[in-house]
Amino acid sequence: MNSTEDSLTTASARADGEAGGEAGAGTGREAILRAARRAFTLRPYAEVTMRGIAADAGVSPSLIVKRFGSKEALFNTVADFRAAADELFAAAPPALGRHLVLTMVALRDRFRGDPLLRVVFSLGIEDERTLLRARFREQVTDRLAADLTGPDAQLRAELIAGQLLGLGATLSLHRPDGAGSHAGAERLADLYAPGLQRLIDGP
């Protein structure tokens, strides 16, 4: 891995709340999921342990087993983008560009991490990366393409998804002192949403 990729991976992990002290900030399902996202992003599946996730989340391993059942079930939950997609696409096409930006920022704040970037930065074995990308394509890109009208709907959906990933990566890379960290969600939407909206509207 080159230095740029390493920096991006580190930024992604920080976007999911890697900053010191966060692990004990909360307990329960969301704390477990945040810890699992970090673990599965930074390490191959075989190296991730329930005990390690539990320690990061500030809970007992038995609680993870109670909530999720197994490491495989936990991974499958982390590899599911439907909940984020439900919120991202909950607007009519004429207002979707701005809604996408505002919702991305809100989701990052709520979950202390980016809801989409793990599809890019996962370091798992090929089967795991393939699963994440297939889920992302089905649950995000293809779903968006089905809602678009006009020519090149699939291509436009892929470009929109890429721009959303780019927004998340940019905000992560320049945390905590970048201009994006200090700009409000509305200002980010003012600058970023018009390009998204052009792709949504089509030719």
mmCIF file with all atom_site columns, N, CA and C in Angstrom, residues 135-202:
data_model
loop_
_atom_site.group_PDB
_atom_site.id
_atom_site.type_symbol
_atom_site.label_atom_id
_atom_site.label_alt_id
_atom_site.label_comp_id
_atom_site.label_asym_id
_atom_site.label_entity_id
_atom_site.label_seq_id
_atom_site.pdbx_PDB_ins_code
_atom_site.Cartn_x
_atom_site.Cartn_y
_atom_site.Cartn_z
_atom_site.occupancy
_atom_site.B_iso_or_equiv
_atom_site.pdbx_formal_charge
_atom_site.auth_seq_id
_atom_site.auth_comp_id
_atom_site.auth_asym_id
_atom_site.auth_atom_id
_atom_site.pdbx_PDB_model_num
ATOM 1   N N  . ARG A 1 135 ? -22.877 -5.487 -2.628  1.00 0.00 ? 135 ARG A N  1
ATOM 2   C CA . ARG A 1 135 ? -23.941 -4.901 -1.815  1.00 0.00 ? 135 ARG A CA 1
ATOM 3   C C  . ARG A 1 135 ? -24.101 -3.416 -2.130  1.00 0.00 ? 135 ARG A C  1
ATOM 4   N N  . PHE A 1 136 ? -22.986 -2.711 -2.247  1.00 0.00 ? 136 PHE A N  1
ATOM 5   C CA . PHE A 1 136 ? -23.041 -1.282 -2.534  1.00 0.00 ? 136 PHE A CA 1
ATOM 6   C C  . PHE A 1 136 ? -23.714 -1.042 -3.887  1.00 0.00 ? 136 PHE A C  1
ATOM 7   N N  . ARG A 1 137 ? -23.323 -1.820 -4.867  1.00 0.00 ? 137 ARG A N  1
ATOM 8   C CA . ARG A 1 137 ? -23.905 -1.638 -6.200  1.00 0.00 ? 137 ARG A CA 1
ATOM 9   C C  . ARG A 1 137 ? -25.409 -1.889 -6.173  1.00 0.00 ? 137 ARG A C  1
ATOM 10  N N  . GLU A 1 138 ? -25.820 -2.975 -5.523  1.00 0.00 ? 138 GLU A N  1
ATOM 11  C CA . GLU A 1 138 ? -27.241 -3.321 -5.480  1.00 0.00 ? 138 GLU A CA 1
ATOM 12  C C  . GLU A 1 138 ? -28.048 -2.337 -4.660  1.00 0.00 ? 138 GLU A C  1
ATOM 13  N N  . GLN A 1 139 ? -27.539 -1.991 -3.470  1.00 0.00 ? 139 GLN A N  1
ATOM 14  C CA . GLN A 1 139 ? -28.329 -1.231 -2.505  1.00 0.00 ? 139 GLN A CA 1
ATOM 15  C C  . GLN A 1 139 ? -28.219 0.276  -2.689  1.00 0.00 ? 139 GLN A C  1
ATOM 16  N N  . VAL A 1 140 ? -27.162 0.735  -3.346  1.00 0.00 ? 140 VAL A N  1
ATOM 17  C CA . VAL A 1 140 ? -26.975 2.181  -3.531  1.00 0.00 ? 140 VAL A CA 1
ATOM 18  C C  . VAL A 1 140 ? -27.051 2.552  -5.009  1.00 0.00 ? 140 VAL A C  1
ATOM 19  N N  . THR A 1 141 ? -26.081 2.087  -5.806  1.00 0.00 ? 141 THR A N  1
ATOM 20  C CA . THR A 1 141 ? -25.996 2.544  -7.193  1.00 0.00 ? 141 THR A CA 1
ATOM 21  C C  . THR A 1 141 ? -27.184 2.094  -8.031  1.00 0.00 ? 141 THR A C  1
ATOM 22  N N  . ASP A 1 142 ? -27.501 0.802  -7.993  1.00 0.00 ? 142 ASP A N  1
ATOM 23  C CA . ASP A 1 142 ? -28.610 0.313  -8.812  1.00 0.00 ? 142 ASP A CA 1
ATOM 24  C C  . ASP A 1 142 ? -29.949 0.882  -8.343  1.00 0.00 ? 142 ASP A C  1
ATOM 25  N N  . ARG A 1 143 ? -30.085 1.031  -7.045  1.00 0.00 ? 143 ARG A N  1
ATOM 26  C CA . ARG A 1 143 ? -31.324 1.623  -6.520  1.00 0.00 ? 143 ARG A CA 1
ATOM 27  C C  . ARG A 1 143 ? -31.493 3.051  -7.025  1.00 0.00 ? 143 ARG A C  1
ATOM 28  N N  . LEU A 1 144 ? -30.411 3.819  -7.010  1.00 0.00 ? 144 LEU A N  1
ATOM 29  C CA . LEU A 1 144 ? -30.493 5.190  -7.504  1.00 0.00 ? 144 LEU A CA 1
ATOM 30  C C  . LEU A 1 144 ? -30.775 5.209  -8.999  1.00 0.00 ? 144 LEU A C  1
ATOM 31  N N  . ALA A 1 145 ? -30.115 4.341  -9.755  1.00 0.00 ? 145 ALA A N  1
ATOM 32  C CA . ALA A 1 145 ? -30.317 4.309  -11.208 1.00 0.00 ? 145 ALA A CA 1
ATOM 33  C C  . ALA A 1 145 ? -31.779 4.047  -11.556 1.00 0.00 ? 145 ALA A C  1
ATOM 34  N N  . ALA A 1 146 ? -32.434 3.203  -10.769 1.00 0.00 ? 146 ALA A N  1
ATOM 35  C CA . ALA A 1 146 ? -33.842 2.885  -11.030 1.00 0.00 ? 146 ALA A CA 1
ATOM 36  C C  . ALA A 1 146 ? -34.746 4.094  -10.828 1.00 0.00 ? 146 ALA A C  1
ATOM 37  N N  . ASP A 1 147 ? -34.302 5.063  -10.040 1.00 0.00 ? 147 ASP A N  1
ATOM 38  C CA . ASP A 1 147 ? -35.111 6.256  -9.762  1.00 0.00 ? 147 ASP A CA 1
ATOM 39  C C  . ASP A 1 147 ? -34.837 7.393  -10.734 1.00 0.00 ? 147 ASP A C  1
ATOM 40  N N  . LEU A 1 148 ? -33.778 7.280  -11.528 1.00 0.00 ? 148 LEU A N  1
ATOM 41  C CA . LEU A 1 148 ? -33.426 8.343  -12.459 1.00 0.00 ? 148 LEU A CA 1
ATOM 42  C C  . LEU A 1 148 ? -34.165 8.151  -13.774 1.00 0.00 ? 148 LEU A C  1
ATOM 43  N N  . THR A 1 149 ? -34.465 9.252  -14.428 1.00 0.00 ? 149 THR A N  1
ATOM 44  C CA . THR A 1 149 ? -35.096 9.210  -15.739 1.00 0.00 ? 149 THR A CA 1
ATOM 45  C C  . THR A 1 149 ? -34.114 9.742  -16.777 1.00 0.00 ? 149 THR A C  1
ATOM 46  N N  . GLY A 1 150 ? -34.388 9.432  -18.039 1.00 0.00 ? 150 GLY A N  1
ATOM 47  C CA . GLY A 1 150 ? -33.532 9.913  -19.097 1.00 0.00 ? 150 GLY A CA 1
ATOM 48  C C  . GLY A 1 150 ? -32.417 8.948  -19.427 1.00 0.00 ? 150 GLY A C  1
ATOM 49  N N  . PRO A 1 151 ? -31.568 9.317  -20.387 1.00 0.00 ? 151 PRO A N  1
ATOM 50  C CA . PRO A 1 151 ? -30.503 8.418  -20.850 1.00 0.00 ? 151 PRO A CA 1
ATOM 51  C C  . PRO A 1 151 ? -29.378 8.280  -19.834 1.00 0.00 ? 151 PRO A C  1
ATOM 52  N N  . ASP A 1 152 ? -28.621 7.198  -19.966 1.00 0.00 ? 152 ASP A N  1
ATOM 53  C CA . ASP A 1 152 ? -27.419 6.958  -19.150 1.00 0.00 ? 152 ASP A CA 1
ATOM 54  C C  . ASP A 1 152 ? -27.708 6.931  -17.655 1.00 0.00 ? 152 ASP A C  1
ATOM 55  N N  . ALA A 1 153 ? -28.858 6.406  -17.263 1.00 0.00 ? 153 ALA A N  1
ATOM 56  C CA . ALA A 1 153 ? -29.224 6.424  -15.850 1.00 0.00 ? 153 ALA A CA 1
ATOM 57  C C  . ALA A 1 153 ? -28.209 5.670  -15.000 1.00 0.00 ? 153 ALA A C  1
ATOM 58  N N  . GLN A 1 154 ? -27.730 4.512  -15.466 1.00 0.00 ? 154 GLN A N  1
ATOM 59  C CA . GLN A 1 154 ? -26.774 3.743  -14.685 1.00 0.00 ? 154 GLN A CA 1
ATOM 60  C C  . GLN A 1 154 ? -25.450 4.489  -14.556 1.00 0.00 ? 154 GLN A C  1
ATOM 61  N N  . LEU A 1 155 ? -24.981 5.070  -15.645 1.00 0.00 ? 155 LEU A N  1
ATOM 62  C CA . LEU A 1 155 ? -23.737 5.825  -15.606 1.00 0.00 ? 155 LEU A CA 1
ATOM 63  C C  . LEU A 1 155 ? -23.869 7.022  -14.676 1.00 0.00 ? 155 LEU A C  1
ATOM 64  N N  . ARG A 1 156 ? -24.967 7.737  -14.763 1.00 0.00 ? 156 ARG A N  1
ATOM 65  C CA . ARG A 1 156 ? -25.170 8.896  -13.892 1.00 0.00 ? 156 ARG A CA 1
ATOM 66  C C  . ARG A 1 156 ? -25.239 8.469  -12.435 1.00 0.00 ? 156 ARG A C  1
ATOM 67  N N  . ALA A 1 157 ? -25.891 7.343  -12.169 1.00 0.00 ? 157 ALA A N  1
ATOM 68  C CA . ALA A 1 157 ? -25.961 6.850  -10.793 1.00 0.00 ? 157 ALA A CA 1
ATOM 69  C C  . ALA A 1 157 ? -24.573 6.504  -10.265 1.00 0.00 ? 157 ALA A C  1
ATOM 70  N N  . GLU A 1 158 ? -23.743 5.894  -11.096 1.00 0.00 ? 158 GLU A N  1
ATOM 71  C CA . GLU A 1 158 ? -22.385 5.566  -10.673 1.00 0.00 ? 158 GLU A CA 1
ATOM 72  C C  . GLU A 1 158 ? -21.578 6.832  -10.396 1.00 0.00 ? 158 GLU A C  1
ATOM 73  N N  . LEU A 1 159 ? -21.750 7.845  -11.225 1.00 0.00 ? 159 LEU A N  1
ATOM 74  C CA . LEU A 1 159 ? -21.026 9.105  -11.009 1.00 0.00 ? 159 LEU A CA 1
ATOM 75  C C  . LEU A 1 159 ? -21.517 9.804  -9.745  1.00 0.00 ? 159 LEU A C  1
ATOM 76  N N  . ILE A 1 160 ? -22.809 9.759  -9.488  1.00 0.00 ? 160 ILE A N  1
ATOM 77  C CA . ILE A 1 160 ? -23.355 10.356 -8.263  1.00 0.00 ? 160 ILE A CA 1
ATOM 78  C C  . ILE A 1 160 ? -22.797 9.631  -7.039  1.00 0.00 ? 160 ILE A C  1
ATOM 79  N N  . ALA A 1 161 ? -22.795 8.298  -7.085  1.00 0.00 ? 161 ALA A N  1
ATOM 80  C CA . ALA A 1 161 ? -22.244 7.527  -5.973  1.00 0.00 ? 161 ALA A CA 1
ATOM 81  C C  . ALA A 1 161 ? -20.774 7.871  -5.759  1.00 0.00 ? 161 ALA A C  1
ATOM 82  N N  . GLY A 1 162 ? -20.033 8.020  -6.855  1.00 0.00 ? 162 GLY A N  1
ATOM 83  C CA . GLY A 1 162 ? -18.626 8.396  -6.745  1.00 0.00 ? 162 GLY A CA 1
ATOM 84  C C  . GLY A 1 162 ? -18.444 9.765  -6.113  1.00 0.00 ? 162 GLY A C  1
ATOM 85  N N  . GLN A 1 163 ? -19.320 10.700 -6.452  1.00 0.00 ? 163 GLN A N  1
ATOM 86  C CA . GLN A 1 163 ? -19.214 12.032 -5.852  1.00 0.00 ? 163 GLN A CA 1
ATOM 87  C C  . GLN A 1 163 ? -19.546 12.003 -4.368  1.00 0.00 ? 163 GLN A C  1
ATOM 88  N N  . LEU A 1 164 ? -20.494 11.157 -3.973  1.00 0.00 ? 164 LEU A N  1
ATOM 89  C CA . LEU A 1 164 ? -20.799 11.030 -2.545  1.00 0.00 ? 164 LEU A CA 1
ATOM 90  C C  . LEU A 1 164 ? -19.616 10.434 -1.794  1.00 0.00 ? 164 LEU A C  1
ATOM 91  N N  . LEU A 1 165 ? -18.985 9.414  -2.373  1.00 0.00 ? 165 LEU A N  1
ATOM 92  C CA . LEU A 1 165 ? -17.788 8.846  -1.756  1.00 0.00 ? 165 LEU A CA 1
ATOM 93  C C  . LEU A 1 165 ? -16.677 9.894  -1.687  1.00 0.00 ? 165 LEU A C  1
ATOM 94  N N  . GLY A 1 166 ? -16.555 10.694 -2.742  1.00 0.00 ? 166 GLY A N  1
ATOM 95  C CA . GLY A 1 166 ? -15.538 11.746 -2.743  1.00 0.00 ? 166 GLY A CA 1
ATOM 96  C C  . GLY A 1 166 ? -15.783 12.788 -1.669  1.00 0.00 ? 166 GLY A C  1
ATOM 97  N N  . LEU A 1 167 ? -17.042 13.141 -1.455  1.00 0.00 ? 167 LEU A N  1
ATOM 98  C CA . LEU A 1 167 ? -17.370 14.091 -0.396  1.00 0.00 ? 167 LEU A CA 1
ATOM 99  C C  . LEU A 1 167 ? -16.968 13.525 0.958   1.00 0.00 ? 167 LEU A C  1
ATOM 100 N N  . GLY A 1 168 ? -17.322 12.264 1.204   1.00 0.00 ? 168 GLY A N  1
ATOM 101 C CA . GLY A 1 168 ? -16.955 11.649 2.472   1.00 0.00 ? 168 GLY A CA 1
ATOM 102 C C  . GLY A 1 168 ? -15.453 11.564 2.663   1.00 0.00 ? 168 GLY A C  1
ATOM 103 N N  . ALA A 1 169 ? -14.740 11.181 1.597   1.00 0.00 ? 169 ALA A N  1
ATOM 104 C CA . ALA A 1 169 ? -13.278 11.079 1.697   1.00 0.00 ? 169 ALA A CA 1
ATOM 105 C C  . ALA A 1 169 ? -12.645 12.428 1.963   1.00 0.00 ? 169 ALA A C  1
ATOM 106 N N  . THR A 1 170 ? -13.142 13.469 1.300   1.00 0.00 ? 170 THR A N  1
ATOM 107 C CA . THR A 1 170 ? -12.595 14.812 1.492   1.00 0.00 ? 170 THR A CA 1
ATOM 108 C C  . THR A 1 170 ? -12.799 15.298 2.922   1.00 0.00 ? 170 THR A C  1
ATOM 109 N N  . LEU A 1 171 ? -13.998 15.113 3.441   1.00 0.00 ? 171 LEU A N  1
ATOM 110 C CA . LEU A 1 171 ? -14.264 15.546 4.813   1.00 0.00 ? 171 LEU A CA 1
ATOM 111 C C  . LEU A 1 171 ? -13.417 14.767 5.808   1.00 0.00 ? 171 LEU A C  1
ATOM 112 N N  . SER A 1 172 ? -13.175 13.483 5.524   1.00 0.00 ? 172 SER A N  1
ATOM 113 C CA . SER A 1 172 ? -12.355 12.670 6.425   1.00 0.00 ? 172 SER A CA 1
ATOM 114 C C  . SER A 1 172 ? -10.887 13.058 6.354   1.00 0.00 ? 172 SER A C  1
ATOM 115 N N  . LEU A 1 173 ? -10.386 13.261 5.144   1.00 0.00 ? 173 LEU A N  1
ATOM 116 C CA . LEU A 1 173 ? -8.967  13.561 4.965   1.00 0.00 ? 173 LEU A CA 1
ATOM 117 C C  . LEU A 1 173 ? -8.545  14.850 5.653   1.00 0.00 ? 173 LEU A C  1
ATOM 118 N N  . HIS A 1 174 ? -9.447  15.813 5.690   1.00 0.00 ? 174 HIS A N  1
ATOM 119 C CA . HIS A 1 174 ? -9.083  17.135 6.207   1.00 0.00 ? 174 HIS A CA 1
ATOM 120 C C  . HIS A 1 174 ? -9.589  17.390 7.622   1.00 0.00 ? 174 HIS A C  1
ATOM 121 N N  . ARG A 1 175 ? -10.040 16.331 8.309   1.00 0.00 ? 175 ARG A N  1
ATOM 122 C CA . ARG A 1 175 ? -10.408 16.481 9.715   1.00 0.00 ? 175 ARG A CA 1
ATOM 123 C C  . ARG A 1 175 ? -9.152  16.570 10.566  1.00 0.00 ? 175 ARG A C  1
ATOM 124 N N  . PRO A 1 176 ? -9.177  17.298 11.691  1.00 0.00 ? 176 PRO A N  1
ATOM 125 C CA . PRO A 1 176 ? -10.313 18.064 12.204  1.00 0.00 ? 176 PRO A CA 1
ATOM 126 C C  . PRO A 1 176 ? -10.241 19.543 11.878  1.00 0.00 ? 176 PRO A C  1
ATOM 127 N N  . ASP A 1 177 ? -9.170  19.959 11.184  1.00 0.00 ? 177 ASP A N  1
ATOM 128 C CA . ASP A 1 177 ? -8.929  21.395 11.027  1.00 0.00 ? 177 ASP A CA 1
ATOM 129 C C  . ASP A 1 177 ? -9.184  21.916 9.617   1.00 0.00 ? 177 ASP A C  1
ATOM 130 N N  . GLY A 1 178 ? -9.668  21.074 8.717   1.00 0.00 ? 178 GLY A N  1
ATOM 131 C CA . GLY A 1 178 ? -9.908  21.530 7.360   1.00 0.00 ? 178 GLY A CA 1
ATOM 132 C C  . GLY A 1 178 ? -11.092 22.465 7.261   1.00 0.00 ? 178 GLY A C  1
ATOM 133 N N  . ALA A 1 179 ? -11.156 23.171 6.139   1.00 0.00 ? 179 ALA A N  1
ATOM 134 C CA . ALA A 1 179 ? -12.261 24.112 5.939   1.00 0.00 ? 179 ALA A CA 1
ATOM 135 C C  . ALA A 1 179 ? -13.604 23.401 5.964   1.00 0.00 ? 179 ALA A C  1
ATOM 136 N N  . GLY A 1 180 ? -13.647 22.161 5.449   1.00 0.00 ? 180 GLY A N  1
ATOM 137 C CA . GLY A 1 180 ? -14.889 21.421 5.442   1.00 0.00 ? 180 GLY A CA 1
ATOM 138 C C  . GLY A 1 180 ? -15.414 21.116 6.826   1.00 0.00 ? 180 GLY A C  1
ATOM 139 N N  . SER A 1 181 ? -14.480 20.963 7.780   1.00 0.00 ? 181 SER A N  1
ATOM 140 C CA . SER A 1 181 ? -14.898 20.689 9.148   1.00 0.00 ? 181 SER A CA 1
ATOM 141 C C  . SER A 1 181 ? -15.557 21.893 9.793   1.00 0.00 ? 181 SER A C  1
ATOM 142 N N  . HIS A 1 182 ? -15.211 23.077 9.296   1.00 0.00 ? 182 HIS A N  1
ATOM 143 C CA . HIS A 1 182 ? -15.750 24.302 9.886   1.00 0.00 ? 182 HIS A CA 1
ATOM 144 C C  . HIS A 1 182 ? -16.930 24.866 9.096   1.00 0.00 ? 182 HIS A C  1
ATOM 145 N N  . ALA A 1 183 ? -17.131 24.352 7.886   1.00 0.00 ? 183 ALA A N  1
ATOM 146 C CA . ALA A 1 183 ? -18.261 24.819 7.086   1.00 0.00 ? 183 ALA A CA 1
ATOM 147 C C  . ALA A 1 183 ? -19.531 24.127 7.561   1.00 0.00 ? 183 ALA A C  1
ATOM 148 N N  . GLY A 1 184 ? -20.613 24.831 7.579   1.00 0.00 ? 184 GLY A N  1
ATOM 149 C CA . GLY A 1 184 ? -21.880 24.226 7.950   1.00 0.00 ? 184 GLY A CA 1
ATOM 150 C C  . GLY A 1 184 ? -22.413 23.346 6.831   1.00 0.00 ? 184 GLY A C  1
ATOM 151 N N  . ALA A 1 185 ? -23.347 22.479 7.158   1.00 0.00 ? 185 ALA A N  1
ATOM 152 C CA . ALA A 1 185 ? -23.920 21.580 6.165   1.00 0.00 ? 185 ALA A CA 1
ATOM 153 C C  . ALA A 1 185 ? -24.574 22.353 5.018   1.00 0.00 ? 185 ALA A C  1
ATOM 154 N N  . GLU A 1 186 ? -25.227 23.455 5.343   1.00 0.00 ? 186 GLU A N  1
ATOM 155 C CA . GLU A 1 186 ? -25.903 24.236 4.304   1.00 0.00 ? 186 GLU A CA 1
ATOM 156 C C  . GLU A 1 186 ? -24.898 24.822 3.319   1.00 0.00 ? 186 GLU A C  1
ATOM 157 N N  . ARG A 1 187 ? -23.745 25.280 3.831   1.00 0.00 ? 187 ARG A N  1
ATOM 158 C CA . ARG A 1 187 ? -22.728 25.839 2.939   1.00 0.00 ? 187 ARG A CA 1
ATOM 159 C C  . ARG A 1 187 ? -22.125 24.756 2.052   1.00 0.00 ? 187 ARG A C  1
ATOM 160 N N  . LEU A 1 188 ? -21.876 23.575 2.633   1.00 0.00 ? 188 LEU A N  1
ATOM 161 C CA . LEU A 1 188 ? -21.392 22.459 1.828   1.00 0.00 ? 188 LEU A CA 1
ATOM 162 C C  . LEU A 1 188 ? -22.394 22.124 0.726   1.00 0.00 ? 188 LEU A C  1
ATOM 163 N N  . ALA A 1 189 ? -23.670 22.144 1.070   1.00 0.00 ? 189 ALA A N  1
ATOM 164 C CA . ALA A 1 189 ? -24.697 21.850 0.071   1.00 0.00 ? 189 ALA A CA 1
ATOM 165 C C  . ALA A 1 189 ? -24.738 22.922 -1.013  1.00 0.00 ? 189 ALA A C  1
ATOM 166 N N  . ASP A 1 190 ? -24.556 24.187 -0.621  1.00 0.00 ? 190 ASP A N  1
ATOM 167 C CA . ASP A 1 190 ? -24.531 25.270 -1.617  1.00 0.00 ? 190 ASP A CA 1
ATOM 168 C C  . ASP A 1 190 ? -23.474 25.008 -2.690  1.00 0.00 ? 190 ASP A C  1
ATOM 169 N N  . LEU A 1 191 ? -22.321 24.519 -2.265  1.00 0.00 ? 191 LEU A N  1
ATOM 170 C CA . LEU A 1 191 ? -21.190 24.348 -3.173  1.00 0.00 ? 191 LEU A CA 1
ATOM 171 C C  . LEU A 1 191 ? -21.210 23.001 -3.895  1.00 0.00 ? 191 LEU A C  1
ATOM 172 N N  . TYR A 1 192 ? -21.657 21.966 -3.228  1.00 0.00 ? 192 TYR A N  1
ATOM 173 C CA . TYR A 1 192 ? -21.497 20.607 -3.769  1.00 0.00 ? 192 TYR A CA 1
ATOM 174 C C  . TYR A 1 192 ? -22.752 20.078 -4.457  1.00 0.00 ? 192 TYR A C  1
ATOM 175 N N  . ALA A 1 193 ? -23.916 20.500 -3.997  1.00 0.00 ? 193 ALA A N  1
ATOM 176 C CA . ALA A 1 193 ? -25.157 19.933 -4.509  1.00 0.00 ? 193 ALA A CA 1
ATOM 177 C C  . ALA A 1 193 ? -25.436 20.246 -5.983  1.00 0.00 ? 193 ALA A C  1
ATOM 178 N N  . PRO A 1 194 ? -25.085 21.437 -6.514  1.00 0.00 ? 194 PRO A N  1
ATOM 179 C CA . PRO A 1 194 ? -25.420 21.698 -7.919  1.00 0.00 ? 194 PRO A CA 1
ATOM 180 C C  . PRO A 1 194 ? -24.839 20.682 -8.895  1.00 0.00 ? 194 PRO A C  1
ATOM 181 N N  . GLY A 1 195 ? -23.599 20.241 -8.646  1.00 0.00 ? 195 GLY A N  1
ATOM 182 C CA . GLY A 1 195 ? -23.018 19.226 -9.521  1.00 0.00 ? 195 GLY A CA 1
ATOM 183 C C  . GLY A 1 195 ? -23.759 17.903 -9.442  1.00 0.00 ? 195 GLY A C  1
ATOM 184 N N  . LEU A 1 196 ? -24.154 17.514 -8.240  1.00 0.00 ? 196 LEU A N  1
ATOM 185 C CA . LEU A 1 196 ? -24.956 16.306 -8.083  1.00 0.00 ? 196 LEU A CA 1
ATOM 186 C C  . LEU A 1 196 ? -26.297 16.447 -8.790  1.00 0.00 ? 196 LEU A C  1
ATOM 187 N N  . GLN A 1 197 ? -26.904 17.609 -8.631  1.00 0.00 ? 197 GLN A N  1
ATOM 188 C CA . GLN A 1 197 ? -28.228 17.803 -9.210  1.00 0.00 ? 197 GLN A CA 1
ATOM 189 C C  . GLN A 1 197 ? -28.188 17.746 -10.733 1.00 0.00 ? 197 GLN A C  1
ATOM 190 N N  . ARG A 1 198 ? -27.121 18.230 -11.359 1.00 0.00 ? 198 ARG A N  1
ATOM 191 C CA . ARG A 1 198 ? -27.009 18.151 -12.804 1.00 0.00 ? 198 ARG A CA 1
ATOM 192 C C  . ARG A 1 198 ? -26.997 16.691 -13.257 1.00 0.00 ? 198 ARG A C  1
ATOM 193 N N  . LEU A 1 199 ? -26.300 15.837 -12.502 1.00 0.00 ? 199 LEU A N  1
ATOM 194 C CA . LEU A 1 199 ? -26.278 14.415 -12.841 1.00 0.00 ? 199 LEU A CA 1
ATOM 195 C C  . LEU A 1 199 ? -27.637 13.765 -12.595 1.00 0.00 ? 199 LEU A C  1
ATOM 196 N N  . ILE A 1 200 ? -28.321 14.201 -11.566 1.00 0.00 ? 200 ILE A N  1
ATOM 197 C CA . ILE A 1 200 ? -29.655 13.658 -11.277 1.00 0.00 ? 200 ILE A CA 1
ATOM 198 C C  . ILE A 1 200 ? -30.643 14.042 -12.372 1.00 0.00 ? 200 ILE A C  1
ATOM 199 N N  . ASP A 1 201 ? -30.606 15.286 -12.804 1.00 0.00 ? 201 ASP A N  1
ATOM 200 C CA . ASP A 1 201 ? -31.544 15.774 -13.817 1.00 0.00 ? 201 ASP A CA 1
ATOM 201 C C  . ASP A 1 201 ? -31.257 15.182 -15.192 1.00 0.00 ? 201 ASP A C  1
ATOM 202 N N  . GLY A 1 202 ? -29.989 14.944 -15.501 1.00 0.00 ? 202 GLY A N  1
ATOM 203 C CA . GLY A 1 202 ? -29.642 14.417 -16.798 1.00 0.00 ? 202 GLY A CA 1
ATOM 204 C C  . GLY A 1 202 ? -29.699 15.459 -17.894 1.00 0.00 ? 202 GLY A C  1
#
